mmCIF file of C-alpha atoms in Angstrom:
data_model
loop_
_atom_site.group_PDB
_atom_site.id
_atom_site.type_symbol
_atom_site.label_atom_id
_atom_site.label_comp_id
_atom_site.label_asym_id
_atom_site.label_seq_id
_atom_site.Cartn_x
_atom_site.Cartn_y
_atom_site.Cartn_z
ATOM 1 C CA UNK A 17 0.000 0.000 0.000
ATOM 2 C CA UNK A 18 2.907 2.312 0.402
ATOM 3 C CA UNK A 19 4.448 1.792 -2.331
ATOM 4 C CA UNK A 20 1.076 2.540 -4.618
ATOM 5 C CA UNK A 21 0.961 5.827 -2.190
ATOM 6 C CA UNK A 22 4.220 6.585 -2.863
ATOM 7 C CA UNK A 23 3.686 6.118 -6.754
ATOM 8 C CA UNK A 24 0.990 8.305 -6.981
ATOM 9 C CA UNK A 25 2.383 10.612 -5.102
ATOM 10 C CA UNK A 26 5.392 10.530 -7.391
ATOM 11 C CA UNK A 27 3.024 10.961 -10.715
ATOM 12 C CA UNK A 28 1.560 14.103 -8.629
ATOM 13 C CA UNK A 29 4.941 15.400 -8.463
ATOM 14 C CA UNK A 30 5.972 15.063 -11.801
ATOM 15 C CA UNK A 31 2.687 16.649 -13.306
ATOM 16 C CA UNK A 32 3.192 19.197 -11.160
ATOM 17 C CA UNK A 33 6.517 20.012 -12.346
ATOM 18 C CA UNK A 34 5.546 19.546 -16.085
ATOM 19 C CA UNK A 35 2.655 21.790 -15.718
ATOM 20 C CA UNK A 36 5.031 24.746 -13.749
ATOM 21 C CA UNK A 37 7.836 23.682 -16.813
ATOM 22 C CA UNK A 38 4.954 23.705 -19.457
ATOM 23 C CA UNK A 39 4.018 27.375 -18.374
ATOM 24 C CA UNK A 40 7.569 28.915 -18.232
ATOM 25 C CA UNK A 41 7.959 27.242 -21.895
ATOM 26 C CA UNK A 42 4.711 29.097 -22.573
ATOM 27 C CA UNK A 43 5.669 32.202 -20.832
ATOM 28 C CA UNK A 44 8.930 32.975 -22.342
ATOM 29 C CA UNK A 45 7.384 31.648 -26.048
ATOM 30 C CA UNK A 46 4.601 34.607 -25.549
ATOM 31 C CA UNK A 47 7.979 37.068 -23.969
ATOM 32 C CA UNK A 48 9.597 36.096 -27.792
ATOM 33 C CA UNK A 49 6.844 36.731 -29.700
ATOM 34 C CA UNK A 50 5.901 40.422 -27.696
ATOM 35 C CA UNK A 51 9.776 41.186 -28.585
ATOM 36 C CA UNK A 52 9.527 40.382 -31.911
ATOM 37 C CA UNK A 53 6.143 42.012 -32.872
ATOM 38 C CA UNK A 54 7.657 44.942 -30.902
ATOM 39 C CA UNK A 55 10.989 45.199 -33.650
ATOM 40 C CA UNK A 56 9.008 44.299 -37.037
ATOM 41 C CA UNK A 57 7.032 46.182 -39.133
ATOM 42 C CA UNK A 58 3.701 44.841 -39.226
ATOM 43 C CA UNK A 59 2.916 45.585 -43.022
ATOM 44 C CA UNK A 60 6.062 44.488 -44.263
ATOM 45 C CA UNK A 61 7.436 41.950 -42.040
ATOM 46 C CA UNK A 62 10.772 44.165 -42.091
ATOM 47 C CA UNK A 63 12.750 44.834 -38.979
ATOM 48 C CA UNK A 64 11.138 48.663 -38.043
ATOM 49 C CA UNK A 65 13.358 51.695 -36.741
ATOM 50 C CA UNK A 66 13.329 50.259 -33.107
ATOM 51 C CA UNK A 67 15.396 47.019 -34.393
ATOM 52 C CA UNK A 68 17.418 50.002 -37.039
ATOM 53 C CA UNK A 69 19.283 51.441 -33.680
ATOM 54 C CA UNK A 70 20.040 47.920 -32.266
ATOM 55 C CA UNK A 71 21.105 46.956 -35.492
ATOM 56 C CA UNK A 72 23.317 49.503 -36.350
ATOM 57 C CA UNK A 73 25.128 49.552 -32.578
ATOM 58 C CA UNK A 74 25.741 45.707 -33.247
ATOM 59 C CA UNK A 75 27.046 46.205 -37.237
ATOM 60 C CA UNK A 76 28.751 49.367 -36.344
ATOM 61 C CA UNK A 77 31.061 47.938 -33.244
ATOM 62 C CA UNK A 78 31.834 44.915 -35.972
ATOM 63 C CA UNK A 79 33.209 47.079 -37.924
ATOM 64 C CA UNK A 80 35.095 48.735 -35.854
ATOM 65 C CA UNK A 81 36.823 46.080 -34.190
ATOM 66 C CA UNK A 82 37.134 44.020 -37.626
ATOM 67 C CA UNK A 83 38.602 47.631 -39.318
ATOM 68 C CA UNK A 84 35.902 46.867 -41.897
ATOM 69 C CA UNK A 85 33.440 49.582 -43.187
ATOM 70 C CA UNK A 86 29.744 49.664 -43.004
ATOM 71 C CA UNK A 87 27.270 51.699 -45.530
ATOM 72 C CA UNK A 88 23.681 52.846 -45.097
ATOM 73 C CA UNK A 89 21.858 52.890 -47.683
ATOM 74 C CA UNK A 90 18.634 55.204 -47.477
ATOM 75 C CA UNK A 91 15.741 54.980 -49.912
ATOM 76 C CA UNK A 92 12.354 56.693 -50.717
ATOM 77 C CA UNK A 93 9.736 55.478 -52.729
ATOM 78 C CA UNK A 94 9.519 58.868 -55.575
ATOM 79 C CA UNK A 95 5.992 59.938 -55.714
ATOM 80 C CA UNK A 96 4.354 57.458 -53.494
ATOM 81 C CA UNK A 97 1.747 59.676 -52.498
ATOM 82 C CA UNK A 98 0.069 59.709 -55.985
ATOM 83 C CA UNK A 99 -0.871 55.928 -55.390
ATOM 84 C CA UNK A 100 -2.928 56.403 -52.500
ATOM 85 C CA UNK A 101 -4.889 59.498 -53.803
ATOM 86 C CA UNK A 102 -5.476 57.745 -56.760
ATOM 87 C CA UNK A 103 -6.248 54.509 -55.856
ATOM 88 C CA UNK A 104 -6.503 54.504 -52.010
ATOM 89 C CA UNK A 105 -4.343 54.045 -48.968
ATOM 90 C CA UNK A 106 -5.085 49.982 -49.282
ATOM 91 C CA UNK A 107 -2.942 49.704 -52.828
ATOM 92 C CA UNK A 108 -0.513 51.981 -51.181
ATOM 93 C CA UNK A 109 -0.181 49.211 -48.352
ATOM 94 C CA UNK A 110 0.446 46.521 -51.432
ATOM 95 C CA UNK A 111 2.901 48.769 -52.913
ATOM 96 C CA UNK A 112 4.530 48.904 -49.776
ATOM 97 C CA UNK A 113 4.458 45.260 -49.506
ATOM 98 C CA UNK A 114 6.367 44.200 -53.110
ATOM 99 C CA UNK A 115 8.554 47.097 -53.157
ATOM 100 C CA UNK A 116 10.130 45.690 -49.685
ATOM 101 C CA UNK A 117 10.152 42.559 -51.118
ATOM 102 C CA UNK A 118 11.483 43.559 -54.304
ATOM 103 C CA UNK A 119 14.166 45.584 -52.329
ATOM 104 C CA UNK A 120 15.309 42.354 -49.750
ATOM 105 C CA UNK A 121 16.093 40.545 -52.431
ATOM 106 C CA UNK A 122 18.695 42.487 -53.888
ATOM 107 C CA UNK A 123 20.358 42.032 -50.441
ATOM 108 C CA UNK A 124 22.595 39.343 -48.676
ATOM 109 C CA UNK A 125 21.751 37.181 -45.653
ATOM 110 C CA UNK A 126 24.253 39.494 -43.494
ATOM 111 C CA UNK A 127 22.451 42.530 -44.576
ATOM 112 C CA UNK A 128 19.916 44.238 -42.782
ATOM 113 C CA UNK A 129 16.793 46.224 -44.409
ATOM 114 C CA UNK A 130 14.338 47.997 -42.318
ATOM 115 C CA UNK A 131 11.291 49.876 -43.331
ATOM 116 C CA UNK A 132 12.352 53.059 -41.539
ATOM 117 C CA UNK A 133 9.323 55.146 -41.911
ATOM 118 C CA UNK A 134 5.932 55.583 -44.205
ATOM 119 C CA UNK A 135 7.773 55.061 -47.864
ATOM 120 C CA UNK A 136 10.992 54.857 -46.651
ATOM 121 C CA UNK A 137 13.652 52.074 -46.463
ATOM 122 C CA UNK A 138 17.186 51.704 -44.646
ATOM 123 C CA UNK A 139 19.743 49.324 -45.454
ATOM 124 C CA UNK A 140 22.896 48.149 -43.491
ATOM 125 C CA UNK A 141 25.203 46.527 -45.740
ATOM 126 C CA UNK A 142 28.659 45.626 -43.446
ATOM 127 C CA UNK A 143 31.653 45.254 -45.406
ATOM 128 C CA UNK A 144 30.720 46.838 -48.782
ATOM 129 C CA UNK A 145 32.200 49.614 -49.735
ATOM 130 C CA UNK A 146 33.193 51.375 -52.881
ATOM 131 C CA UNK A 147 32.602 50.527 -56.589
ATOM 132 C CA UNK A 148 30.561 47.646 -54.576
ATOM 133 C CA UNK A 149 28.320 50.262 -52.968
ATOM 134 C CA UNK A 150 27.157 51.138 -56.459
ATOM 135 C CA UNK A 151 26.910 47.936 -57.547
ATOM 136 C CA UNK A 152 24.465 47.181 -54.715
ATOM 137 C CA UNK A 153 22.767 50.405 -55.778
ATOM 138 C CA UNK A 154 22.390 49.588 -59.161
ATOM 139 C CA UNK A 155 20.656 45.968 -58.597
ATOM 140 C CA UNK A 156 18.069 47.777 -56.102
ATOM 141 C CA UNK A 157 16.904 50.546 -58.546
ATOM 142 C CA UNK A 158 16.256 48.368 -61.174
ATOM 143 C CA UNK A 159 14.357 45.712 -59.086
ATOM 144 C CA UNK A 160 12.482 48.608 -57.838
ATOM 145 C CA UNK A 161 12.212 50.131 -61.496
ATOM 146 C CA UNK A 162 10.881 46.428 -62.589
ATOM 147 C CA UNK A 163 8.220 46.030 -59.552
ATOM 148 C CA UNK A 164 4.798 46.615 -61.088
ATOM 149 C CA UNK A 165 1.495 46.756 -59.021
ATOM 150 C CA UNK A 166 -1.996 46.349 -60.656
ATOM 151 C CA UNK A 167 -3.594 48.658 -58.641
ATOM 152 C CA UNK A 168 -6.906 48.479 -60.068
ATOM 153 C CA UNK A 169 -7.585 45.781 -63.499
ATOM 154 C CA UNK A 170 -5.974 47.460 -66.339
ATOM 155 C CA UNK A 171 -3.980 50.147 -64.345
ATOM 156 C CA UNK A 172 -0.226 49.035 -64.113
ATOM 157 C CA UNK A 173 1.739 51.452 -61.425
ATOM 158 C CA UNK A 174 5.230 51.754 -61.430
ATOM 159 C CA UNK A 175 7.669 53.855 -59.497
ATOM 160 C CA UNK A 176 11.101 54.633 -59.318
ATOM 161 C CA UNK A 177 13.874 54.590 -55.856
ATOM 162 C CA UNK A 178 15.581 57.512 -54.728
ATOM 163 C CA UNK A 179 18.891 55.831 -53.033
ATOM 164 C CA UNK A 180 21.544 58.052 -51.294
ATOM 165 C CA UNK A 181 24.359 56.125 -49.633
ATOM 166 C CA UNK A 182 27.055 56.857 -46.607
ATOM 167 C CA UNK A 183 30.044 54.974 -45.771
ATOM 168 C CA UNK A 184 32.241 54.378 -42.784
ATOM 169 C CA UNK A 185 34.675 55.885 -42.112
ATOM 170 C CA UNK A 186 34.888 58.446 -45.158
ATOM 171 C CA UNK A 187 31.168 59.525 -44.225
ATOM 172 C CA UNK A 188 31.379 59.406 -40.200
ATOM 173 C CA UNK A 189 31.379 56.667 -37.763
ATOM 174 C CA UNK A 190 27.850 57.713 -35.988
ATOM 175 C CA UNK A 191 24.282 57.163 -36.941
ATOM 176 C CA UNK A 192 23.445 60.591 -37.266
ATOM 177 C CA UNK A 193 26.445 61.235 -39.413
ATOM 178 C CA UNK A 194 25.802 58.401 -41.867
ATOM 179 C CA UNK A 195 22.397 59.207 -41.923
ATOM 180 C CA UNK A 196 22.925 62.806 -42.809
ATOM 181 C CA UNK A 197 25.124 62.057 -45.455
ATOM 182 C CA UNK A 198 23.020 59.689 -46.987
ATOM 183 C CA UNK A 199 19.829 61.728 -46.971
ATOM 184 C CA UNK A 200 21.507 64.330 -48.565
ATOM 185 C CA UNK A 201 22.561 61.897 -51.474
ATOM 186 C CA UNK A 202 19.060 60.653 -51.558
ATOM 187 C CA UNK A 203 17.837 64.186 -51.401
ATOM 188 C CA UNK A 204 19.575 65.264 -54.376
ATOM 189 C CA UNK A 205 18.880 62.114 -56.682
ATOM 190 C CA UNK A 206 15.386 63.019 -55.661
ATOM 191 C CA UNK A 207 15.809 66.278 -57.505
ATOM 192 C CA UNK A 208 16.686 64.633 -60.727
ATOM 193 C CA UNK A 209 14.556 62.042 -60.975
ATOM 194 C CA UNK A 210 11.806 65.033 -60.464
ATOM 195 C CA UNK A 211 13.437 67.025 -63.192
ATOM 196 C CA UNK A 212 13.561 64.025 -65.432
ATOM 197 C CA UNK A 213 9.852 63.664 -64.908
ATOM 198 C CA UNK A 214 8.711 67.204 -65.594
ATOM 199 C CA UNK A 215 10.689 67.185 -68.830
ATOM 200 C CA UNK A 216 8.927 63.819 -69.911
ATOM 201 C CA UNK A 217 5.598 65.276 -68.772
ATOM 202 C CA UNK A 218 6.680 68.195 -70.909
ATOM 203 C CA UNK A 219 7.666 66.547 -73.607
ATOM 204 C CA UNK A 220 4.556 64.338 -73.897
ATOM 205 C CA UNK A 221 2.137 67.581 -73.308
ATOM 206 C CA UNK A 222 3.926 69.539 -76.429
ATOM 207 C CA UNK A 223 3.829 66.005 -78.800
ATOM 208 C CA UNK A 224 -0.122 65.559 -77.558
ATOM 209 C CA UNK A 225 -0.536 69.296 -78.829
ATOM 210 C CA UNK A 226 1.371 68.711 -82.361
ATOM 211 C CA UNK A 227 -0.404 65.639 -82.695
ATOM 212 C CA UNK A 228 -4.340 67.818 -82.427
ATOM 213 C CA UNK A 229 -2.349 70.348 -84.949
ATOM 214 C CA UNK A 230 -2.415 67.579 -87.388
#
């Protein structure tokens, strides 16, 4: 009889301890998942600018101690806002969506892209520097140039990537240094690809108005 007492008491034991083991497993599963939700972007699934700042202490101190650089590459979606008054704030989310993915796959498992804010995108590329910089550059623009949405049936939208790029050390070791320098890269490709717009609208306005001459 003791022995059967002492069994059970046993298998009390040991589904006590499973059950106290089962919810720590389920507490620091649900601690994960709150930490995760908290550094991704919810539309895109990319890290967002909380995980940026981790990311770029971690990448940065690598770089550092490796004497490797580090570039930032910043990007903005040109004329995004015509998509949503257009056709809505929802095909403005899908936009958001593809170009991301277009974007992430241009880059390297070691690489880090993070949808910064609203129709912008920040990449941390360690180790690439140089003629490779453009090179990088080059592969996202024309993904990005490539990504089509069908925004409504029949209406095809397409949009172009403003890129500016910063460098360690040439461009400053800090965030806020990198970041300047690549904004103002961005800023001024921006410019052009605006100028090179007008001039096509231009240009398609004066051949509509030869063609009604004829």
């Amino acid at each position: 009889v003791d022995e059967a007492e002492n069994t059970r008491e046993e298998e009390r034991l040991l589904a006590l301890i499973a059950r106290q083991v089962a919810g720590s497993i389920r507490t620091g599963l649900l601690f994960e998942q709150t930490q995760e939700l908290a550094l991704t972007d919810s539309l895109t699934g990319l890290p967002n600018s909380r995980y940026m700042f981790i990311a770029f202490d971690q990448e940065s101190a690598r770089a550092r101690l490796q004497g490797t650089a580090l570039t930032m590459l910043l990007m903005n979606i040109d004329n995004f806002s015509e998509i949503n008054e257009d056709f809505g704030h929802h095909a403005g989310d899908r936009f958001l969506v593809g170009m991301a993915k277009a974007v992430r796959l241009q880059l390297r498992v070691c690489d880090t892209c993070i949808r910064y804010a609203g129709d912008e995108f920040v990449a941390l590329l360690p180790g690439v520097a140089g003629s490779e910089v453009d090179l990088v550059i080059e592969r996202i623009t024309e993904a990005a140039r490539d990504y089509c949405l069908e925004a409504r049936p029949g209406r095809p939208v397409r949009l172009s990537l403003s890129i500016g790029h910063a460098t360690t050390p040439g461009d400053g070791d800090d965030f806020e240094s990198l970041m300047a320098a690549a904004g103002a890269r961005m800023d001024r490709q921006k410019a052009g690809h605006r100028q090179t717009g007008q001039k096509r609208k231009a240009h398609r306005s004066q051949a509509s108005i030869d063609s009604g001459r004829h």
